[in-house]
C-alpha cells in the first residue's frame, strides 16, 4: 500500500463564510448574497455562486468585499491569472489586508508562482498572527511541496489557534511521521479520532506508522465505521485502506484483499484515472530536469542525500523511518 492516501484532484481552498466585520457597511441584502455565494462555492455550485454574486455586484459594484468575492469565484473556476490581476488591484487599495493576501497567494499558486504565493501567505500571517486560514494554507502548501520541516511551525501555529481543525491536526501528525516523531504522531492521530472517529485520513495515517498494529477491538470498530452510512466517501476510502492494513497485520489476507479491492473501486469512482493528464505531468517534470541548472556555490551540497529504491511492500518506508 502507498505511504499516503491518493489525493483527489487539486482544487482551490473552499471559500469560508465572510466574517461579520468584512460585511460591515453593506446592506442586509448584499451581505446575504455574499454569504450565499460562499455557500455555493463551498458546495462546488459555480453557476449558483455566479448568480448570487451578480446580484451583489449589481447593488454594490465598488465594494471591496464584493470585488474580492469575484476573485474567489475566478479562482474556483480555474481562471487564476484573472483572479490574480483583480486581487492585485484590490491590494493597491488595501495593501495590508490579510484576507486579500491569502487570496493572492491562492491565485499565484494556481498560476504556478509558488515564490509569490508563499511570500503572500507569510505576509498575511505576519500582519495578523491569529489568521488561522493563512497559517493553514501556508502549512499545507509547504507540505505539498515536500518542505516538511518548514511546514511544522505553521502547522503547530494552526493547531494552537484552532484545536478542532481536524485536517490541520491530521497533517501535523503526518509531518511528525516524516520527521520520525512516531509517538507524538500516534498521539495526534488518536486525538483526532477521539474528537471525530470518522476521519479517514487519521485512520490511514495511524495505520501507516509501521510500528503500530491495530488490536482486535480497534479492527472491529474500524470495520463497523467503514460501513456507517454517514461516513463521507473520501473518509470511507481512507478507513478502507487502514482496515486492509489491520486485517493484514492479523493474518486475515483474504479479508485484506477484499477490503483493498472495495477501497480501490471507490477511489476510481471518486477520481477516475486520467492517463493523458498523468503523462503530461511526467513530461513536464522531465522537461524541467532537462533544463541546465546553475552550480551551487557549495559543491558539497547534496552529499548527505540518501536515495531509497525498492520494490513495493519490501520495507522501504520502514527503512526511511529508521534512517
PDB file of C-alpha atoms in Angstrom:
ATOM      1  CA  UNK A   1       0.000   0.000   0.000  1.00  0.00           C
ATOM      2  CA  UNK A   2       1.108   3.553  -0.622  1.00  0.00           C
ATOM      3  CA  UNK A   3       2.607   5.586   2.196  1.00  0.00           C
ATOM      4  CA  UNK A   4      -0.115   8.200   1.898  1.00  0.00           C
ATOM      5  CA  UNK A   5      -3.644   8.367   0.659  1.00  0.00           C
ATOM      6  CA  UNK A   6      -4.006   9.152  -3.033  1.00  0.00           C
ATOM      7  CA  UNK A   7      -5.305  12.703  -3.162  1.00  0.00           C
ATOM      8  CA  UNK A   8      -8.326  13.861  -5.047  1.00  0.00           C
ATOM      9  CA  UNK A   9      -7.946  16.364  -7.857  1.00  0.00           C
ATOM     10  CA  UNK A  10      -6.369  19.640  -6.824  1.00  0.00           C
ATOM     11  CA  UNK A  11      -8.911  22.344  -6.148  1.00  0.00           C
ATOM     12  CA  UNK A  12      -8.946  25.798  -4.604  1.00  0.00           C
ATOM     13  CA  UNK A  13      -9.463  26.011  -0.878  1.00  0.00           C
ATOM     14  CA  UNK A  14     -13.147  26.183  -0.031  1.00  0.00           C
ATOM     15  CA  UNK A  15     -14.455  29.696   0.427  1.00  0.00           C
ATOM     16  CA  UNK A  16     -15.345  30.271   4.069  1.00  0.00           C
ATOM     17  CA  UNK A  17     -18.317  32.421   5.015  1.00  0.00           C
ATOM     18  CA  UNK A  18     -17.287  36.091   5.157  1.00  0.00           C
ATOM     19  CA  UNK A  19     -16.902  37.184   8.800  1.00  0.00           C
ATOM     20  CA  UNK A  20     -19.232  39.943  10.012  1.00  0.00           C
ATOM     21  CA  UNK A  21     -16.512  42.610  10.063  1.00  0.00           C
ATOM     22  CA  UNK A  22     -15.955  42.172   6.314  1.00  0.00           C
ATOM     23  CA  UNK A  23     -19.644  42.744   5.670  1.00  0.00           C
ATOM     24  CA  UNK A  24     -19.788  45.944   7.704  1.00  0.00           C
ATOM     25  CA  UNK A  25     -21.441  48.803   5.845  1.00  0.00           C
ATOM     26  CA  UNK A  26     -23.191  46.562   3.332  1.00  0.00           C
ATOM     27  CA  UNK A  27     -26.946  46.348   3.111  1.00  0.00           C
ATOM     28  CA  UNK A  28     -28.521  43.174   4.538  1.00  0.00           C
ATOM     29  CA  UNK A  29     -29.446  42.111   1.009  1.00  0.00           C
ATOM     30  CA  UNK A  30     -25.866  42.362  -0.303  1.00  0.00           C
ATOM     31  CA  UNK A  31     -24.465  40.660   2.806  1.00  0.00           C
ATOM     32  CA  UNK A  32     -26.918  37.793   2.318  1.00  0.00           C
ATOM     33  CA  UNK A  33     -25.972  37.468  -1.350  1.00  0.00           C
ATOM     34  CA  UNK A  34     -22.261  37.241  -0.444  1.00  0.00           C
ATOM     35  CA  UNK A  35     -22.990  34.572   2.187  1.00  0.00           C
ATOM     36  CA  UNK A  36     -24.960  32.606  -0.386  1.00  0.00           C
ATOM     37  CA  UNK A  37     -22.109  32.969  -2.878  1.00  0.00           C
ATOM     38  CA  UNK A  38     -19.691  31.465  -0.341  1.00  0.00           C
ATOM     39  CA  UNK A  39     -22.080  28.613   0.409  1.00  0.00           C
ATOM     40  CA  UNK A  40     -22.385  27.772  -3.289  1.00  0.00           C
ATOM     41  CA  UNK A  41     -18.601  27.918  -3.740  1.00  0.00           C
ATOM     42  CA  UNK A  42     -18.103  25.510  -0.831  1.00  0.00           C
ATOM     43  CA  UNK A  43     -20.593  23.144  -2.481  1.00  0.00           C
ATOM     44  CA  UNK A  44     -18.897  23.483  -5.868  1.00  0.00           C
ATOM     45  CA  UNK A  45     -22.019  25.043  -7.390  1.00  0.00           C
ATOM     46  CA  UNK A  46     -20.369  27.661  -9.593  1.00  0.00           C
ATOM     47  CA  UNK A  47     -23.454  28.664 -11.634  1.00  0.00           C
ATOM     48  CA  UNK A  48     -25.420  29.366  -8.453  1.00  0.00           C
ATOM     49  CA  UNK A  49     -22.442  31.229  -6.981  1.00  0.00           C
ATOM     50  CA  UNK A  50     -22.226  33.327 -10.147  1.00  0.00           C
ATOM     51  CA  UNK A  51     -25.922  34.140  -9.940  1.00  0.00           C
ATOM     52  CA  UNK A  52     -25.747  35.248  -6.296  1.00  0.00           C
ATOM     53  CA  UNK A  53     -22.575  37.268  -6.829  1.00  0.00           C
ATOM     54  CA  UNK A  54     -24.004  39.028  -9.870  1.00  0.00           C
ATOM     55  CA  UNK A  55     -26.852  40.222  -7.659  1.00  0.00           C
ATOM     56  CA  UNK A  56     -24.381  41.620  -5.103  1.00  0.00           C
ATOM     57  CA  UNK A  57     -22.322  43.299  -7.825  1.00  0.00           C
ATOM     58  CA  UNK A  58     -25.420  44.992  -9.226  1.00  0.00           C
ATOM     59  CA  UNK A  59     -26.168  46.513  -5.811  1.00  0.00           C
ATOM     60  CA  UNK A  60     -22.612  47.322  -4.617  1.00  0.00           C
ATOM     61  CA  UNK A  61     -20.219  47.195  -7.599  1.00  0.00           C
ATOM     62  CA  UNK A  62     -17.364  49.136  -5.963  1.00  0.00           C
ATOM     63  CA  UNK A  63     -17.338  47.404  -2.565  1.00  0.00           C
ATOM     64  CA  UNK A  64     -14.007  45.695  -1.817  1.00  0.00           C
ATOM     65  CA  UNK A  65     -15.568  42.550  -0.350  1.00  0.00           C
ATOM     66  CA  UNK A  66     -17.893  42.161  -3.334  1.00  0.00           C
ATOM     67  CA  UNK A  67     -14.957  42.526  -5.731  1.00  0.00           C
ATOM     68  CA  UNK A  68     -12.841  40.196  -3.602  1.00  0.00           C
ATOM     69  CA  UNK A  69     -15.574  37.563  -3.837  1.00  0.00           C
ATOM     70  CA  UNK A  70     -15.375  37.849  -7.634  1.00  0.00           C
ATOM     71  CA  UNK A  71     -11.689  36.924  -7.299  1.00  0.00           C
ATOM     72  CA  UNK A  72     -12.614  33.878  -5.212  1.00  0.00           C
ATOM     73  CA  UNK A  73     -15.080  32.753  -7.848  1.00  0.00           C
ATOM     74  CA  UNK A  74     -12.486  33.195 -10.613  1.00  0.00           C
ATOM     75  CA  UNK A  75     -10.039  31.079  -8.619  1.00  0.00           C
ATOM     76  CA  UNK A  76     -12.623  28.337  -8.151  1.00  0.00           C
ATOM     77  CA  UNK A  77     -13.312  28.423 -11.880  1.00  0.00           C
ATOM     78  CA  UNK A  78      -9.610  27.883 -12.602  1.00  0.00           C
ATOM     79  CA  UNK A  79      -9.162  31.379 -14.023  1.00  0.00           C
ATOM     80  CA  UNK A  80      -6.189  32.100 -11.782  1.00  0.00           C
ATOM     81  CA  UNK A  81      -4.483  34.791 -13.882  1.00  0.00           C
ATOM     82  CA  UNK A  82      -7.688  36.865 -13.972  1.00  0.00           C
ATOM     83  CA  UNK A  83      -8.175  36.371 -10.241  1.00  0.00           C
ATOM     84  CA  UNK A  84      -4.599  37.405  -9.541  1.00  0.00           C
ATOM     85  CA  UNK A  85      -4.890  40.585 -11.582  1.00  0.00           C
ATOM     86  CA  UNK A  86      -8.111  41.551  -9.810  1.00  0.00           C
ATOM     87  CA  UNK A  87      -6.731  40.863  -6.333  1.00  0.00           C
ATOM     88  CA  UNK A  88      -3.543  42.807  -7.068  1.00  0.00           C
ATOM     89  CA  UNK A  89      -5.694  45.824  -7.986  1.00  0.00           C
ATOM     90  CA  UNK A  90      -7.590  45.456  -4.716  1.00  0.00           C
ATOM     91  CA  UNK A  91      -4.328  45.258  -2.774  1.00  0.00           C
ATOM     92  CA  UNK A  92      -3.340  48.648  -4.193  1.00  0.00           C
ATOM     93  CA  UNK A  93      -6.347  49.987  -2.285  1.00  0.00           C
ATOM     94  CA  UNK A  94      -5.910  47.783   0.824  1.00  0.00           C
ATOM     95  CA  UNK A  95      -2.224  46.730   0.910  1.00  0.00           C
ATOM     96  CA  UNK A  96      -2.317  45.248   4.428  1.00  0.00           C
ATOM     97  CA  UNK A  97      -5.466  43.133   4.135  1.00  0.00           C
ATOM     98  CA  UNK A  98      -4.612  39.543   5.245  1.00  0.00           C
ATOM     99  CA  UNK A  99      -7.652  38.068   3.502  1.00  0.00           C
ATOM    100  CA  UNK A 100      -6.673  39.654   0.191  1.00  0.00           C
ATOM    101  CA  UNK A 101      -3.090  38.453   0.631  1.00  0.00           C
ATOM    102  CA  UNK A 102      -4.399  34.944   1.270  1.00  0.00           C
ATOM    103  CA  UNK A 103      -6.459  35.188  -1.930  1.00  0.00           C
ATOM    104  CA  UNK A 104      -3.431  36.496  -3.832  1.00  0.00           C
ATOM    105  CA  UNK A 105      -1.413  33.512  -2.633  1.00  0.00           C
ATOM    106  CA  UNK A 106      -4.083  31.106  -3.868  1.00  0.00           C
ATOM    107  CA  UNK A 107      -4.218  32.682  -7.314  1.00  0.00           C
ATOM    108  CA  UNK A 108      -0.417  32.894  -7.567  1.00  0.00           C
ATOM    109  CA  UNK A 109      -0.200  29.214  -6.693  1.00  0.00           C
ATOM    110  CA  UNK A 110      -2.768  28.491  -9.384  1.00  0.00           C
ATOM    111  CA  UNK A 111      -0.504  30.327 -11.836  1.00  0.00           C
ATOM    112  CA  UNK A 112       2.457  28.214 -10.728  1.00  0.00           C
ATOM    113  CA  UNK A 113       4.215  31.128  -8.982  1.00  0.00           C
ATOM    114  CA  UNK A 114       4.995  29.486  -5.646  1.00  0.00           C
ATOM    115  CA  UNK A 115       7.523  32.117  -4.573  1.00  0.00           C
ATOM    116  CA  UNK A 116       4.857  34.821  -4.747  1.00  0.00           C
ATOM    117  CA  UNK A 117       2.309  32.534  -3.101  1.00  0.00           C
ATOM    118  CA  UNK A 118       4.476  31.762  -0.074  1.00  0.00           C
ATOM    119  CA  UNK A 119       5.530  35.410   0.256  1.00  0.00           C
ATOM    120  CA  UNK A 120       1.864  36.453   0.349  1.00  0.00           C
ATOM    121  CA  UNK A 121       0.884  33.795   2.908  1.00  0.00           C
ATOM    122  CA  UNK A 122       3.813  34.744   5.151  1.00  0.00           C
ATOM    123  CA  UNK A 123       2.949  38.431   4.880  1.00  0.00           C
ATOM    124  CA  UNK A 124      -0.701  37.709   5.766  1.00  0.00           C
ATOM    125  CA  UNK A 125       0.353  35.760   8.882  1.00  0.00           C
ATOM    126  CA  UNK A 126       2.809  38.487   9.843  1.00  0.00           C
ATOM    127  CA  UNK A 127       0.064  41.119   9.627  1.00  0.00           C
ATOM    128  CA  UNK A 128      -2.457  39.016  11.557  1.00  0.00           C
ATOM    129  CA  UNK A 129      -0.764  36.453  13.837  1.00  0.00           C
ATOM    130  CA  UNK A 130      -4.101  34.794  14.658  1.00  0.00           C
ATOM    131  CA  UNK A 131      -5.053  34.370  10.972  1.00  0.00           C
ATOM    132  CA  UNK A 132      -5.829  30.652  11.112  1.00  0.00           C
ATOM    133  CA  UNK A 133      -6.648  30.112   7.440  1.00  0.00           C
ATOM    134  CA  UNK A 134      -3.433  31.865   6.433  1.00  0.00           C
ATOM    135  CA  UNK A 135      -1.295  29.670   8.689  1.00  0.00           C
ATOM    136  CA  UNK A 136      -3.106  26.556   7.491  1.00  0.00           C
ATOM    137  CA  UNK A 137      -2.713  27.409   3.813  1.00  0.00           C
ATOM    138  CA  UNK A 138       0.967  28.203   4.327  1.00  0.00           C
ATOM    139  CA  UNK A 139       1.484  24.910   6.146  1.00  0.00           C
ATOM    140  CA  UNK A 140      -0.398  22.635   3.774  1.00  0.00           C
ATOM    141  CA  UNK A 141       1.251  24.044   0.667  1.00  0.00           C
ATOM    142  CA  UNK A 142       4.718  23.814   2.208  1.00  0.00           C
ATOM    143  CA  UNK A 143       3.903  20.177   2.951  1.00  0.00           C
ATOM    144  CA  UNK A 144       2.547  19.739  -0.577  1.00  0.00           C
ATOM    145  CA  UNK A 145       5.935  20.902  -1.903  1.00  0.00           C
ATOM    146  CA  UNK A 146       7.689  18.425   0.445  1.00  0.00           C
ATOM    147  CA  UNK A 147       9.128  21.219   2.595  1.00  0.00           C
ATOM    148  CA  UNK A 148       8.358  19.133   5.642  1.00  0.00           C
ATOM    149  CA  UNK A 149      10.452  20.816   8.324  1.00  0.00           C
ATOM    150  CA  UNK A 150       9.364  24.257   7.141  1.00  0.00           C
ATOM    151  CA  UNK A 151       5.697  23.264   7.400  1.00  0.00           C
ATOM    152  CA  UNK A 152       5.963  22.170  11.044  1.00  0.00           C
ATOM    153  CA  UNK A 153       5.921  25.620  12.757  1.00  0.00           C
ATOM    154  CA  UNK A 154       2.974  26.741  10.613  1.00  0.00           C
ATOM    155  CA  UNK A 155       1.039  23.571  11.462  1.00  0.00           C
ATOM    156  CA  UNK A 156       1.827  23.959  15.146  1.00  0.00           C
ATOM    157  CA  UNK A 157       0.530  27.526  14.980  1.00  0.00           C
ATOM    158  CA  UNK A 158      -2.635  26.409  13.175  1.00  0.00           C
ATOM    159  CA  UNK A 159      -3.377  23.713  15.743  1.00  0.00           C
ATOM    160  CA  UNK A 160      -2.707  26.130  18.615  1.00  0.00           C
ATOM    161  CA  UNK A 161      -5.163  28.640  17.104  1.00  0.00           C
ATOM    162  CA  UNK A 162      -7.786  26.038  16.140  1.00  0.00           C
ATOM    163  CA  UNK A 163      -7.533  22.804  18.184  1.00  0.00           C
ATOM    164  CA  UNK A 164     -10.679  21.477  16.477  1.00  0.00           C
ATOM    165  CA  UNK A 165      -9.217  21.920  12.974  1.00  0.00           C
ATOM    166  CA  UNK A 166      -9.056  18.177  12.338  1.00  0.00           C
ATOM    167  CA  UNK A 167      -7.464  18.381   8.900  1.00  0.00           C
ATOM    168  CA  UNK A 168      -4.658  20.529  10.308  1.00  0.00           C
ATOM    169  CA  UNK A 169      -4.146  18.110  13.204  1.00  0.00           C
ATOM    170  CA  UNK A 170      -4.010  15.174  10.805  1.00  0.00           C
ATOM    171  CA  UNK A 171      -1.480  16.967   8.606  1.00  0.00           C
ATOM    172  CA  UNK A 172       0.512  17.813  11.740  1.00  0.00           C
ATOM    173  CA  UNK A 173       0.642  14.120  12.611  1.00  0.00           C
ATOM    174  CA  UNK A 174       1.666  13.284   9.025  1.00  0.00           C
ATOM    175  CA  UNK A 175       4.573  15.717   9.299  1.00  0.00           C
ATOM    176  CA  UNK A 176       5.630  14.258  12.644  1.00  0.00           C
ATOM    177  CA  UNK A 177       5.779  10.827  10.970  1.00  0.00           C
ATOM    178  CA  UNK A 178       8.015  12.229   8.233  1.00  0.00           C
ATOM    179  CA  UNK A 179      10.286  13.699  10.906  1.00  0.00           C
ATOM    180  CA  UNK A 180      10.478  10.406  12.794  1.00  0.00           C
ATOM    181  CA  UNK A 181       8.435  11.606  15.795  1.00  0.00           C
ATOM    182  CA  UNK A 182       6.313   8.450  15.742  1.00  0.00           C
ATOM    183  CA  UNK A 183       4.964   8.506  19.295  1.00  0.00           C
ATOM    184  CA  UNK A 184       3.901  12.146  19.012  1.00  0.00           C
ATOM    185  CA  UNK A 185       2.342  11.399  15.642  1.00  0.00           C
ATOM    186  CA  UNK A 186       0.406   8.461  17.047  1.00  0.00           C
ATOM    187  CA  UNK A 187      -0.893  10.625  19.895  1.00  0.00           C
ATOM    188  CA  UNK A 188      -2.072  13.275  17.414  1.00  0.00           C
ATOM    189  CA  UNK A 189      -3.864  10.746  15.202  1.00  0.00           C
ATOM    190  CA  UNK A 190      -5.580   9.270  18.254  1.00  0.00           C
ATOM    191  CA  UNK A 191      -6.602  12.748  19.422  1.00  0.00           C
ATOM    192  CA  UNK A 192      -8.183  13.436  16.023  1.00  0.00           C
ATOM    193  CA  UNK A 193     -10.070  10.137  16.199  1.00  0.00           C
ATOM    194  CA  UNK A 194     -11.164  10.851  19.768  1.00  0.00           C
ATOM    195  CA  UNK A 195     -12.712  14.106  18.573  1.00  0.00           C
ATOM    196  CA  UNK A 196     -14.114  12.644  15.322  1.00  0.00           C
ATOM    197  CA  UNK A 197     -13.909   8.846  14.857  1.00  0.00           C
ATOM    198  CA  UNK A 198     -14.868   9.016  11.159  1.00  0.00           C
ATOM    199  CA  UNK A 199     -11.845  10.952   9.877  1.00  0.00           C
ATOM    200  CA  UNK A 200     -10.449   8.548   7.288  1.00  0.00           C
ATOM    201  CA  UNK A 201      -7.009  10.172   6.777  1.00  0.00           C
ATOM    202  CA  UNK A 202      -6.308   9.911  10.522  1.00  0.00           C
ATOM    203  CA  UNK A 203      -7.039   6.177  10.475  1.00  0.00           C
ATOM    204  CA  UNK A 204      -4.857   5.742   7.421  1.00  0.00           C
ATOM    205  CA  UNK A 205      -2.047   7.815   8.929  1.00  0.00           C
ATOM    206  CA  UNK A 206      -2.187   5.725  12.088  1.00  0.00           C
ATOM    207  CA  UNK A 207      -2.062   2.534  10.028  1.00  0.00           C
ATOM    208  CA  UNK A 208       0.964   3.831   8.142  1.00  0.00           C
ATOM    209  CA  UNK A 209       3.088   4.038  11.270  1.00  0.00           C
ATOM    210  CA  UNK A 210       4.728   0.698  10.655  1.00  0.00           C
ATOM    211  CA  UNK A 211       5.315   0.036  14.353  1.00  0.00           C
ATOM    212  CA  UNK A 212       1.578   0.343  15.103  1.00  0.00           C
ATOM    213  CA  UNK A 213      -0.678  -2.700  14.972  1.00  0.00           C
ATOM    214  CA  UNK A 214      -4.411  -2.367  15.478  1.00  0.00           C
ATOM    215  CA  UNK A 215      -5.873  -4.518  18.239  1.00  0.00           C
ATOM    216  CA  UNK A 216      -8.766  -6.868  17.525  1.00  0.00           C
ATOM    217  CA  UNK A 217     -11.156  -4.376  19.169  1.00  0.00           C
ATOM    218  CA  UNK A 218      -9.807  -1.489  17.051  1.00  0.00           C
ATOM    219  CA  UNK A 219     -10.112  -3.619  13.921  1.00  0.00           C
ATOM    220  CA  UNK A 220     -13.752  -4.465  14.705  1.00  0.00           C
ATOM    221  CA  UNK A 221     -14.511  -0.812  15.439  1.00  0.00           C
ATOM    222  CA  UNK A 222     -12.929   0.264  12.164  1.00  0.00           C
ATOM    223  CA  UNK A 223     -14.849  -2.397  10.218  1.00  0.00           C
ATOM    224  CA  UNK A 224     -18.109  -1.067  11.699  1.00  0.00           C
ATOM    225  CA  UNK A 225     -17.219   2.554  10.897  1.00  0.00           C
ATOM    226  CA  UNK A 226     -16.414   1.753   7.251  1.00  0.00           C
ATOM    227  CA  UNK A 227     -19.991   0.536   6.796  1.00  0.00           C
ATOM    228  CA  UNK A 228     -21.602   3.514   8.570  1.00  0.00           C
ATOM    229  CA  UNK A 229     -23.890   5.348   6.087  1.00  0.00           C
ATOM    230  CA  UNK A 230     -22.990   8.819   7.423  1.00  0.00           C
ATOM    231  CA  UNK A 231     -19.288   8.472   6.529  1.00  0.00           C
ATOM    232  CA  UNK A 232     -18.116  10.648   3.623  1.00  0.00           C
ATOM    233  CA  UNK A 233     -16.758   8.802   0.607  1.00  0.00           C
ATOM    234  CA  UNK A 234     -13.187  10.068   0.885  1.00  0.00           C
ATOM    235  CA  UNK A 235     -13.147   9.174   4.602  1.00  0.00           C
ATOM    236  CA  UNK A 236     -14.549   5.734   3.789  1.00  0.00           C
ATOM    237  CA  UNK A 237     -11.697   5.178   1.340  1.00  0.00           C
ATOM    238  CA  UNK A 238      -9.091   6.128   3.935  1.00  0.00           C
ATOM    239  CA  UNK A 239     -10.667   3.879   6.552  1.00  0.00           C
ATOM    240  CA  UNK A 240     -10.864   1.081   3.983  1.00  0.00           C
ATOM    241  CA  UNK A 241      -7.112   1.182   3.368  1.00  0.00           C
ATOM    242  CA  UNK A 242      -6.469   1.291   7.116  1.00  0.00           C
ATOM    243  CA  UNK A 243      -8.793  -1.667   7.680  1.00  0.00           C
ATOM    244  CA  UNK A 244      -6.972  -3.655   4.998  1.00  0.00           C
ATOM    245  CA  UNK A 245      -3.705  -2.975   6.816  1.00  0.00           C
ATOM    246  CA  UNK A 246      -5.297  -4.088  10.099  1.00  0.00           C
ATOM    247  CA  UNK A 247      -6.507  -7.328   8.514  1.00  0.00           C
ATOM    248  CA  UNK A 248      -3.067  -7.921   7.036  1.00  0.00           C
ATOM    249  CA  UNK A 249      -1.412  -7.416  10.427  1.00  0.00           C
ATOM    250  CA  UNK A 250      -3.688 -10.108  11.863  1.00  0.00           C
ATOM    251  CA  UNK A 251      -3.035 -12.555   9.032  1.00  0.00           C
ATOM    252  CA  UNK A 252      -6.518 -12.154   7.529  1.00  0.00           C
ATOM    253  CA  UNK A 253      -5.221 -11.873   3.996  1.00  0.00           C
ATOM    254  CA  UNK A 254      -8.454 -12.720   2.176  1.00  0.00           C
ATOM    255  CA  UNK A 255     -10.292 -10.015   4.127  1.00  0.00           C
ATOM    256  CA  UNK A 256      -7.450  -7.586   3.458  1.00  0.00           C
ATOM    257  CA  UNK A 257      -7.569  -8.232  -0.299  1.00  0.00           C
ATOM    258  CA  UNK A 258     -11.345  -7.856  -0.478  1.00  0.00           C
ATOM    259  CA  UNK A 259     -11.218  -4.632   1.547  1.00  0.00           C
ATOM    260  CA  UNK A 260      -8.490  -3.187  -0.671  1.00  0.00           C
ATOM    261  CA  UNK A 261     -10.487  -4.078  -3.756  1.00  0.00           C
ATOM    262  CA  UNK A 262     -13.544  -2.212  -2.447  1.00  0.00           C
ATOM    263  CA  UNK A 263     -11.463   0.817  -1.426  1.00  0.00           C
ATOM    264  CA  UNK A 264      -9.755   0.952  -4.820  1.00  0.00           C
ATOM    265  CA  UNK A 265     -13.122   0.702  -6.571  1.00  0.00           C
ATOM    266  CA  UNK A 266     -14.414   3.651  -4.527  1.00  0.00           C
ATOM    267  CA  UNK A 267     -11.274   5.657  -5.268  1.00  0.00           C
ATOM    268  CA  UNK A 268     -11.595   5.044  -9.013  1.00  0.00           C
ATOM    269  CA  UNK A 269     -15.206   6.229  -8.881  1.00  0.00           C
ATOM    270  CA  UNK A 270     -14.212   9.350  -6.940  1.00  0.00           C
ATOM    271  CA  UNK A 271     -11.141  10.116  -9.032  1.00  0.00           C
ATOM    272  CA  UNK A 272     -11.129   8.383 -12.421  1.00  0.00           C
ATOM    273  CA  UNK A 273      -7.714   7.636 -13.875  1.00  0.00           C
ATOM    274  CA  UNK A 274      -6.649  10.163 -16.496  1.00  0.00           C
ATOM    275  CA  UNK A 275      -3.759   8.672 -18.439  1.00  0.00           C
ATOM    276  CA  UNK A 276      -3.262  11.754 -20.626  1.00  0.00           C
ATOM    277  CA  UNK A 277      -3.100  14.058 -17.604  1.00  0.00           C
ATOM    278  CA  UNK A 278      -0.600  11.759 -15.855  1.00  0.00           C
ATOM    279  CA  UNK A 279       1.587  11.525 -18.980  1.00  0.00           C
ATOM    280  CA  UNK A 280       1.548  15.305 -19.373  1.00  0.00           C
ATOM    281  CA  UNK A 281       2.648  15.727 -15.739  1.00  0.00           C
ATOM    282  CA  UNK A 282       5.524  13.267 -16.225  1.00  0.00           C
ATOM    283  CA  UNK A 283       6.622  15.050 -19.408  1.00  0.00           C
ATOM    284  CA  UNK A 284       6.536  18.392 -17.600  1.00  0.00           C
ATOM    285  CA  UNK A 285       8.792  17.028 -14.842  1.00  0.00           C
ATOM    286  CA  UNK A 286      11.212  15.515 -17.369  1.00  0.00           C
ATOM    287  CA  UNK A 287      11.322  18.792 -19.287  1.00  0.00           C
ATOM    288  CA  UNK A 288      12.165  20.671 -16.093  1.00  0.00           C
ATOM    289  CA  UNK A 289      15.079  18.337 -15.363  1.00  0.00           C
ATOM    290  CA  UNK A 290      16.421  18.743 -18.909  1.00  0.00           C
ATOM    291  CA  UNK A 291      16.989  22.451 -18.276  1.00  0.00           C
ATOM    292  CA  UNK A 292      20.523  23.464 -17.268  1.00  0.00           C
ATOM    293  CA  UNK A 293      20.878  24.081 -13.562  1.00  0.00           C
ATOM    294  CA  UNK A 294      23.349  26.581 -12.104  1.00  0.00           C
ATOM    295  CA  UNK A 295      26.060  25.063  -9.977  1.00  0.00           C
ATOM    296  CA  UNK A 296      25.696  25.532  -6.245  1.00  0.00           C
ATOM    297  CA  UNK A 297      28.185  27.790  -4.502  1.00  0.00           C
ATOM    298  CA  UNK A 298      28.946  24.925  -2.141  1.00  0.00           C
ATOM    299  CA  UNK A 299      29.952  21.862  -4.147  1.00  0.00           C
ATOM    300  CA  UNK A 300      29.293  19.618  -1.121  1.00  0.00           C
ATOM    301  CA  UNK A 301      25.565  20.336  -1.074  1.00  0.00           C
ATOM    302  CA  UNK A 302      23.680  17.073  -1.560  1.00  0.00           C
ATOM    303  CA  UNK A 303      26.370  14.784  -0.145  1.00  0.00           C
ATOM    304  CA  UNK A 304      24.067  13.808   2.705  1.00  0.00           C
ATOM    305  CA  UNK A 305      21.207  12.728   0.403  1.00  0.00           C
ATOM    306  CA  UNK A 306      20.288   9.039   0.571  1.00  0.00           C
ATOM    307  CA  UNK A 307      18.080   7.506  -2.114  1.00  0.00           C
ATOM    308  CA  UNK A 308      15.983   4.534  -1.021  1.00  0.00           C
ATOM    309  CA  UNK A 309      14.893   2.498  -4.056  1.00  0.00           C
ATOM    310  CA  UNK A 310      12.863  -0.680  -3.757  1.00  0.00           C
ATOM    311  CA  UNK A 311      10.037  -2.814  -4.982  1.00  0.00           C
ATOM    312  CA  UNK A 312       6.600  -2.205  -3.399  1.00  0.00           C
ATOM    313  CA  UNK A 313       5.991  -3.656   0.072  1.00  0.00           C
ATOM    314  CA  UNK A 314       9.658  -4.529   0.589  1.00  0.00           C
ATOM    315  CA  UNK A 315      10.403  -2.345   3.621  1.00  0.00           C
ATOM    316  CA  UNK A 316      11.369   0.979   2.031  1.00  0.00           C
ATOM    317  CA  UNK A 317       9.116   3.068   4.275  1.00  0.00           C
ATOM    318  CA  UNK A 318      10.379   1.319   7.388  1.00  0.00           C
ATOM    319  CA  UNK A 319      13.956   1.885   6.203  1.00  0.00           C
ATOM    320  CA  UNK A 320      13.172   5.575   5.711  1.00  0.00           C
ATOM    321  CA  UNK A 321      11.716   5.841   9.222  1.00  0.00           C
ATOM    322  CA  UNK A 322      14.736   4.052  10.718  1.00  0.00           C
ATOM    323  CA  UNK A 323      17.091   6.438   8.919  1.00  0.00           C
TER     324      UNK A 323
END
